[in-house]
C-alpha cells in the first residue's frame, strides 16, 4: 500500500494506545443495520504499470488535438500554452496546498491571486476582480444573481447570441433562485438591438451580452449600454480574454460587471474542465461580489502581505445570508492564467490576438471563394465565424477528420435557422498549411 | 522565503516571456479588420522576460506550505497525499487536448473513464445514478438541492419551503439552500454531539422540503441513529441529503445510500486524493436514488453496447450547472486513484484514516479538552478551553504549530465547540509523523502554562508575521497600484 505508511506492527501499537482490540471496533458507531458488510463492487487494484497501460489505452482511444488540427471553438479554445505555465502550475508547493486560511504560510498562493486580480482588472478595465469562479457559464449566472441583489429586480435579459450552454446554465440558476430569464433574438449574427430595447422593462435587473458573441462577432455595446442604462438595468458583458489583447475593454464599453471564461489563458481544453470563471466589476459593487477575494495589508512588523479579505460576504461567516454559496475558487487555474498573462505580457497578448484576427479572416476569405459555401459573418469578427455549407455538417466533419482536421460546430442543433451552418474557429496555433488543407477538405 | 516584488515590478518596455510566430497569411492588419472603434488604447500588462517569470513564481511557491512539504491536519478538508501517477496520467495529451464538442466517436476514451467513474461512485456510495458535472462540493450541494426542489415541484409538493440544517453544519449548507429559495431552520445538536432526534421531530412538518446532514458529522462522530432519522424525515414527506465531505471515514464500511439518504455529494479533492490546488479546482459529483435520477443535470455519460455517449435524454432535468461536463481532468485523477486502490484498498484507506485520528485523539485528550471524547471517526474536535483560561486562544495554538513545521488544524469550526481545533490526520500519515505532531501539541500545551507570550507572538519564522486583517477589510486594496 504505497500511500499508507502504517505497518501491521504500527497498527497494533496504535490500537493498543486507543484501547481497541481490533480496527473493526473503531467502527462501533456504525450500527449493524446500516453497516456495509459485503465487498465494494470495484475492479481489482492496479499497479502503476497497469494503470499506465490502462490510461494510455483510454487516451489513445481519443482523437485529440495532437493527431488533428482543431478548428472548433464555441467557448473552449485551442490556444498555445507557453512552457512556463505547466512548469509553475506543476510545482507541488502550489498544487498540494489548500485555500490560504493561514496567511503566514500561504503568501505564495495569496500573492499570486492578488496578481491575478490585478491582471484581470487591467485586462477588463474594471476596478475590482475576485479570485475566480468555476467557469464562464457559472460566472455569468453569479453576475446575474449579483445584479438582482443590487437592483432588487428579478428579470434577467439575455441575448440569444450568448453561448447556448451559458444560457442553459443561466436557466438552471434563475429557476432555482426564482428569477425570470428572458431571451432576446438575433438579427443575423448579432443581437437584435431593437428587440432588446423593447424587452427591457422596469423589472430588468441586467442585460447579459457576450462580446465577441457566440458567433465570434462584435456587438454594438454602446447602444446596448444606453438601452440598459435608460431603464436602470446593469450591463453584464461576457468577454473572451484573448480578444482583450486588442479590443476595447468591458470597462470602456460601460459594463457594470464583466465575466468570462479564462480557459484560453493557459489551460488545456481537457474535454471542457477544469475551467476558470473570470469576474470583475465596478468598485461600488465590491461588497456584493461572490467568491474569494485577496487584499493587501501589512503584518505585525509593518511588512506588505496578502490575506483573504471581505470575508463577511461569504458562507462560512454569513451562512444563509452570504452573497453566494461558493466556497473555494479555481485556485490553480487562476495561477495558470497569472503565469500566462505574465509570460505573454503587453506585446505577447496583443500578438496572439492579432494572429487570431488575421488568420481567421484569411480562412473566411478562402472559404468565401469556394463554390457552395457562404460566409454569414458580416459584422467584424474576432476568431470565429459562421459559414453556410452545401451538405449536412456531420457529413462534412466526418470527411475532415479522415484528413486530420477537426471541423467546426454544427450550429443547427442550437439554432434551427442556422441549419447546415458551421461555426469555425482559428487560433494562433493554426498554420496556413492547416487552413489550406481545411479549404481543400471542404471543397471535396 | 519572503517575496518583496510583484510581477509588475519586473516589467520593462520591450520584454516578453515567450517567442510567438510571425503571421504566415496575407491579410489586412488586425486593427484594420476589426475597425479602429473596436480597439483599446493601451494594454497595461507587465513585460517580463522568461527567467524572471520563472524566478518570481518559484519564489512565491517557496512561501507556501503544502502537503508535499509536511503534515496538514486541516479538519474537514482531508489533506491526504496526492499521488503523482494521478497527475501524470490525467495530463496525457490524449485527454488534455480533447475539445468538449468533438464528435463522441473521437472521445470514447474520456467518455469511458467518465462512465466508469460514475459506476464506481455508485458502488462506493450505494446510490443509483451519478452526475459528474458539479465543479466543487458547494456546487454539488446546490445541484442536489435543485434536484430535490424539482422533485417536489413535479410531485405537487412545491409549497415546501424550509430546509433544516443542524447547528454543526458547514456554512455552505445553509448558503446553498438559501440560493434555492429555501428558508433555513437550524436544529441544535444533542449533548452527545449528534442530531437531537426530539428537536428534529419537532422541526419537521409539511413545510419542510429537506434536511441536510453530514455523516460522519463535523465533530467526527457517526450519526448512529441515521436509519431512524431518515425514516422520520421521509415520514414527514421531506427528503434527506448527505454532505459527503467526510466520506473518507467510511468507505467499504458504510454506504449513505443504504441507510435512507436520498442524495449526496462527494468531494473528489478530499476523499479521492485529487489535489486541492491552493483552493480548487475541485470536483463535487452528486449521487442520487433512482427516483431522483430524471432530475439530474444533463448531459450524463451513458453507454449503448460498447459505445459511450453524452445523454441529453431526461426532460425533467434541472438543466446544466456547468458550461460543459464538469472538471473532467479532476475526475480522471479520481478514476486513477480508485483503480489504484480497488475495493479492499479503499476500505483500508478508511480504516487507517480512522485509526490515525483515534490515535491522535488518545494522545492529546489529556492536554486538551475533547468535548466528545468517545471514539471518533476520521477526525475529532478538540477545544482550547483549558488554555483559554490561561489567556491562550485556539488561534495562538494554531500559529505556534506553524513554528513547529505543521499546518494548523481547522480552527473555530464547528461553531458549537468553543475554541475548536478540528484535527484530521488522514490515512497517508505515518506513526512517526503523528508522534512528532503529538510532541509539538504537548509542548504547546506546556508553553501555554509557562510561556504564553511565545504563543501570542507566533509564528516566528514565517515569510510574514500575523497580519492586520481588520485594515485589509476596512480599507480594501484589491489590486496592485504602482503609486503604492
XYZ file of C-alpha atoms in Angstrom, chain A residues 2-392:
391
model
C 2.195 2.813 -1.271
C 0.023 5.641 0.068
C -0.385 4.209 3.581
C 2.581 4.036 5.903
C 1.100 2.060 8.800
C 2.587 -1.446 9.040
C 0.738 -4.248 10.853
C 3.052 -3.558 13.758
C 2.206 0.152 13.779
C -1.475 -0.684 13.716
C -1.123 -2.975 16.730
C 0.724 -0.285 18.658
C -1.851 2.356 17.782
C -4.837 0.158 18.587
C -3.310 -0.539 21.957
C -2.959 3.165 22.643
C -6.566 3.717 21.587
C -7.748 0.807 23.710
C -9.468 -1.041 20.884
C -8.964 -4.776 20.338
C -9.182 -4.502 16.550
C -9.764 -1.981 13.762
C -13.369 -3.165 13.462
C -14.017 -1.874 16.980
C -13.281 1.642 15.769
C -16.373 1.376 13.573
C -18.660 0.505 16.516
C -20.586 3.736 15.976
C -21.983 2.348 12.738
C -24.915 0.165 13.786
C -25.050 -3.242 12.151
C -28.299 -2.494 10.309
C -26.673 0.240 8.232
C -23.186 -1.225 8.101
C -21.975 -2.333 4.691
C -20.958 -5.926 5.039
C -20.152 -7.079 1.530
C -17.285 -6.113 -0.742
C -17.285 -2.945 -2.804
C -18.025 -3.833 -6.399
C -14.907 -2.299 -7.919
C -12.165 -3.597 -10.218
C -9.080 -5.202 -8.683
C -6.420 -2.724 -7.594
C -3.874 -1.957 -10.313
C -0.140 -1.387 -10.006
C 1.437 1.727 -11.542
C 2.479 -0.279 -14.580
C -1.071 -1.499 -15.110
C -2.552 1.966 -14.513
C -0.189 3.452 -17.051
C -1.174 0.870 -19.660
C -4.893 1.219 -18.938
C -4.975 5.007 -19.135
C -2.640 5.163 -22.132
C -5.133 2.910 -23.921
C -8.007 5.209 -22.969
C -6.096 8.328 -24.036
C -5.289 6.644 -27.347
C -8.967 5.878 -27.877
C -9.489 9.653 -28.203
C -8.666 11.657 -31.305
C -7.090 14.661 -29.664
C -5.601 17.910 -30.869
C -2.317 16.010 -31.029
C -3.491 13.999 -34.010
C -5.717 16.565 -35.678
C -5.813 20.333 -36.234
C -8.620 21.814 -34.168
C -10.974 24.267 -35.900
C -13.678 24.043 -33.272
C -14.139 26.681 -30.565
C -17.549 27.759 -29.254
C -16.249 28.616 -25.795
C -13.298 26.246 -25.362
C -10.224 27.152 -27.384
C -7.060 25.525 -28.610
C -4.694 28.385 -27.759
C -0.983 27.886 -27.267
C 0.163 27.201 -23.684
C 3.684 28.563 -23.061
C 6.086 26.172 -21.342
C 6.253 28.447 -18.288
C 2.653 27.611 -17.379
C 2.966 23.851 -16.738
C 6.378 24.462 -15.164
C 4.860 26.706 -12.486
C 1.483 25.019 -12.092
C 3.237 21.659 -11.749
C 5.077 22.816 -8.630
C 3.577 20.857 -5.797
C 4.086 23.801 -3.406
C 1.136 25.254 -5.311
C -0.966 22.261 -6.235
C -0.797 20.384 -2.906
C -1.750 23.381 -0.753
C -5.273 24.462 0.074
C -7.280 27.664 0.407
C -4.934 30.121 2.147
C -6.622 30.163 5.542
C -3.243 30.632 7.294
C -1.728 33.632 5.507
C 1.684 33.357 7.194
C 2.377 30.125 5.311
C 0.303 30.841 2.187
C 1.834 34.016 0.782
C 2.669 32.201 -2.459
C -0.962 31.436 -3.205
C -2.198 34.750 -1.815
C 0.209 36.969 -3.722
C -0.372 35.084 -6.968
C -4.135 35.576 -6.571
C -3.575 39.271 -5.815
C -1.572 39.497 -9.034
C -4.326 37.566 -10.837
C -6.927 40.063 -9.636
C -4.674 42.933 -10.706
C -4.151 41.447 -14.170
C -7.885 40.853 -14.653
C -8.624 44.454 -13.658
C -6.091 45.689 -16.209
C -7.398 43.350 -18.873
C -11.061 44.300 -18.369
C -10.688 47.957 -17.472
C -12.722 47.443 -14.303
C -11.812 48.305 -10.740
C -12.156 45.069 -8.777
C -11.863 41.382 -9.612
C -12.328 38.322 -7.446
C -10.088 35.275 -7.077
C -12.101 33.422 -9.798
C -15.211 31.252 -10.061
C -15.868 27.784 -11.546
C -16.228 28.682 -15.217
C -17.550 31.244 -17.667
C -21.093 29.870 -17.547
C -21.481 29.988 -13.770
C -19.640 33.325 -13.615
C -22.385 34.738 -15.846
C -25.055 33.239 -13.580
C -23.336 34.658 -10.488
C -23.231 38.073 -12.185
C -26.972 37.902 -12.849
C -27.671 36.922 -9.230
C -25.497 39.790 -8.063
C -27.310 42.212 -10.387
C -30.615 41.116 -8.901
C -29.414 41.669 -5.366
C -28.028 45.115 -6.275
C -31.083 46.330 -8.202
C -33.688 44.301 -6.277
C -35.179 43.413 -9.638
C -35.983 39.914 -10.783
C -35.726 39.758 -14.580
C -32.583 38.747 -16.454
C -32.453 39.664 -20.126
C -30.046 37.570 -22.167
C -29.169 37.801 -25.825
C -29.573 34.698 -27.982
C -26.042 35.436 -29.166
C -24.715 34.356 -25.763
C -23.183 30.847 -25.714
C -26.159 28.413 -25.582
C -24.522 26.349 -22.813
C -24.204 29.529 -20.738
C -27.867 30.303 -21.324
C -28.811 26.807 -20.219
C -26.781 27.309 -17.044
C -28.485 30.689 -16.516
C -31.845 28.976 -16.916
C -30.956 26.473 -14.193
C -29.786 29.168 -11.788
C -32.718 31.503 -12.485
C -35.223 28.725 -11.909
C -33.561 27.693 -8.639
C -33.368 31.245 -7.328
C -36.804 32.099 -8.652
C -35.805 34.829 -11.109
C -37.162 35.275 -14.618
C -34.924 34.661 -17.626
C -35.962 36.313 -20.890
C -34.154 35.697 -24.180
C -33.735 38.293 -26.914
C -33.390 37.171 -30.521
C -30.658 37.905 -33.021
C -30.536 39.635 -36.301
C -28.096 37.701 -38.456
C -25.111 37.005 -36.241
C -25.590 39.847 -33.746
C -28.143 40.747 -31.079
C -31.364 42.313 -32.348
C -30.996 45.628 -30.577
C -34.462 46.896 -31.467
C -35.985 43.829 -29.831
C -33.673 44.211 -26.867
C -34.683 47.841 -26.385
C -38.336 46.801 -26.368
C -37.744 43.977 -23.931
C -36.027 45.960 -21.187
C -38.530 46.810 -18.500
C -38.712 48.318 -15.046
C -38.045 44.939 -13.503
C -34.974 44.146 -15.628
C -32.040 43.609 -13.301
C -29.457 43.100 -16.006
C -28.774 42.750 -19.698
C -26.419 39.846 -20.377
C -24.303 40.146 -23.526
C -21.348 38.259 -24.900
C -18.674 40.173 -26.804
C -17.349 38.907 -29.163
C -20.578 36.945 -29.154
C -21.091 33.200 -29.592
C -20.785 33.603 -33.371
C -17.494 35.463 -32.965
C -18.985 38.816 -33.979
C -18.590 42.142 -32.264
C -21.738 43.595 -30.734
C -22.748 47.242 -30.651
C -22.232 47.511 -26.910
C -22.597 51.293 -26.816
C -26.209 51.034 -27.991
C -26.951 48.161 -25.650
C -25.439 50.070 -22.727
C -27.595 53.093 -23.482
C -30.723 50.957 -23.583
C -29.886 49.242 -20.280
C -28.948 52.451 -18.558
C -32.128 54.190 -19.639
C -34.099 51.623 -17.660
C -31.719 51.355 -14.707
C -30.595 47.836 -15.578
C -26.987 46.722 -15.128
C -24.894 45.697 -18.116
C -23.089 42.363 -17.789
C -20.579 41.572 -20.538
C -19.131 38.120 -21.045
C -15.752 38.550 -22.738
C -13.061 36.440 -24.386
C -9.850 37.360 -22.524
C -7.697 36.832 -25.620
C -9.775 39.378 -27.553
C -8.854 41.968 -24.924
C -5.312 41.893 -26.246
C -6.710 44.214 -28.916
C -10.285 45.096 -28.282
C -11.993 47.780 -26.222
C -12.438 46.680 -22.638
C -15.767 45.897 -20.967
C -14.942 48.788 -18.629
C -14.575 51.261 -21.525
C -17.817 49.936 -23.008
C -19.726 50.643 -19.811
C -20.077 47.173 -18.319
C -21.065 47.135 -14.660
C -19.920 43.540 -14.337
C -17.630 41.663 -16.711
C -17.284 37.892 -16.696
C -15.513 35.443 -18.921
C -14.124 32.011 -19.491
C -10.422 32.010 -18.642
C -9.581 28.644 -20.210
C -7.813 30.423 -23.066
C -5.284 31.772 -20.569
C -3.052 28.745 -20.265
C -5.472 25.906 -19.531
C -5.775 22.866 -21.732
C -9.147 22.018 -23.257
C -9.391 18.799 -21.198
C -12.830 17.936 -22.610
C -14.212 21.106 -21.042
C -12.854 21.212 -17.500
C -11.452 22.365 -15.182
C -12.085 25.886 -16.401
C -11.725 29.358 -14.932
C -14.536 31.816 -14.261
C -13.327 35.416 -14.542
C -15.290 38.049 -12.625
C -14.714 41.806 -12.378
C -16.960 44.744 -11.554
C -17.119 48.401 -10.693
C -15.755 49.467 -7.310
C -19.196 50.364 -5.970
C -20.349 46.739 -6.170
C -17.303 45.289 -4.439
C -19.114 44.144 -1.322
C -21.788 42.307 -3.314
C -19.240 40.184 -5.199
C -19.328 36.392 -4.893
C -16.281 34.270 -4.181
C -12.892 34.666 -2.573
C -11.054 37.989 -2.671
C -7.446 38.692 -1.682
C -6.334 42.050 -0.337
C -3.031 43.663 0.566
C -2.304 44.606 4.145
C 0.665 44.627 6.494
C 1.940 42.177 9.070
C 2.818 42.792 12.699
C 6.174 44.214 11.619
C 4.673 46.533 9.036
C 5.694 44.403 6.092
C 3.484 44.203 2.977
C 1.499 40.945 2.955
C -1.652 39.446 1.449
C -4.741 37.926 3.023
C -8.248 36.684 2.172
C -10.481 39.648 2.804
C -14.068 40.948 2.786
C -14.972 37.554 4.212
C -18.161 38.797 5.833
C -19.755 38.313 2.402
C -19.019 34.598 2.500
C -20.849 31.431 3.506
C -18.549 30.355 6.326
C -19.349 33.613 8.161
C -22.741 34.718 6.865
C -24.181 31.257 6.196
C -27.642 31.664 4.611
C -27.143 35.440 4.213
C -23.947 35.068 2.164
C -23.639 36.695 -1.282
C -23.053 33.210 -2.751
C -22.710 29.606 -1.613
C -19.311 29.376 -3.288
C -16.512 28.183 -1.053
C -13.245 27.871 -2.975
C -12.177 29.412 -6.238
C -10.371 27.669 -9.107
C -7.032 28.427 -7.464
C -4.648 26.505 -9.649
C -6.413 27.606 -12.836
C -6.135 31.236 -11.704
C -2.430 30.640 -11.141
C -2.104 29.276 -14.683
C -3.785 32.419 -16.037
C -1.476 34.621 -13.955
C 1.615 32.900 -15.337
C 0.159 33.001 -18.853
C -0.528 36.742 -18.756
C 2.851 37.436 -17.128
C 4.657 35.419 -19.780
C 2.885 36.952 -22.776
C 2.631 40.413 -21.328
C 1.659 43.530 -23.227
C 3.155 42.659 -26.608
C 2.565 38.902 -26.442
C -1.159 39.020 -25.751
C -1.599 41.647 -28.444
C 0.313 39.424 -30.878
C -1.859 36.387 -30.079
C -4.991 38.474 -30.612
C -3.682 39.843 -33.911
C -2.832 36.365 -35.184
C -6.351 35.175 -34.327
C -7.951 38.034 -36.268
C -5.653 37.847 -39.284
C -5.713 34.076 -39.648
C -9.454 33.710 -39.157
C -10.083 36.377 -41.793
C -7.696 34.622 -44.159
C -9.646 31.389 -43.759
C -13.005 33.133 -44.116
C -11.842 34.800 -47.339
C -10.689 31.476 -48.784
C -13.958 29.745 -47.865
C -15.977 32.610 -49.363
C -14.356 31.774 -52.693
C -15.487 28.130 -52.519
C -18.450 27.037 -54.607
C -21.469 26.206 -52.473
C -20.137 27.871 -49.316
C -21.118 31.221 -47.910
C -19.624 33.236 -45.045
C -22.519 34.594 -42.988
C -20.438 36.738 -40.634
C -20.762 40.247 -41.982
C -20.051 42.226 -38.829
C -16.406 42.388 -37.707
C -15.398 39.132 -36.045
C -12.523 38.137 -33.791
C -11.515 34.497 -34.257
C -14.787 32.707 -35.042
C -17.190 32.993 -37.956
C -20.234 31.262 -39.403
C -20.330 29.539 -42.771
C -23.254 28.041 -44.652
C -22.361 24.667 -46.125
C -23.743 22.709 -49.109
C -24.103 19.481 -47.069
C -25.008 18.398 -43.540
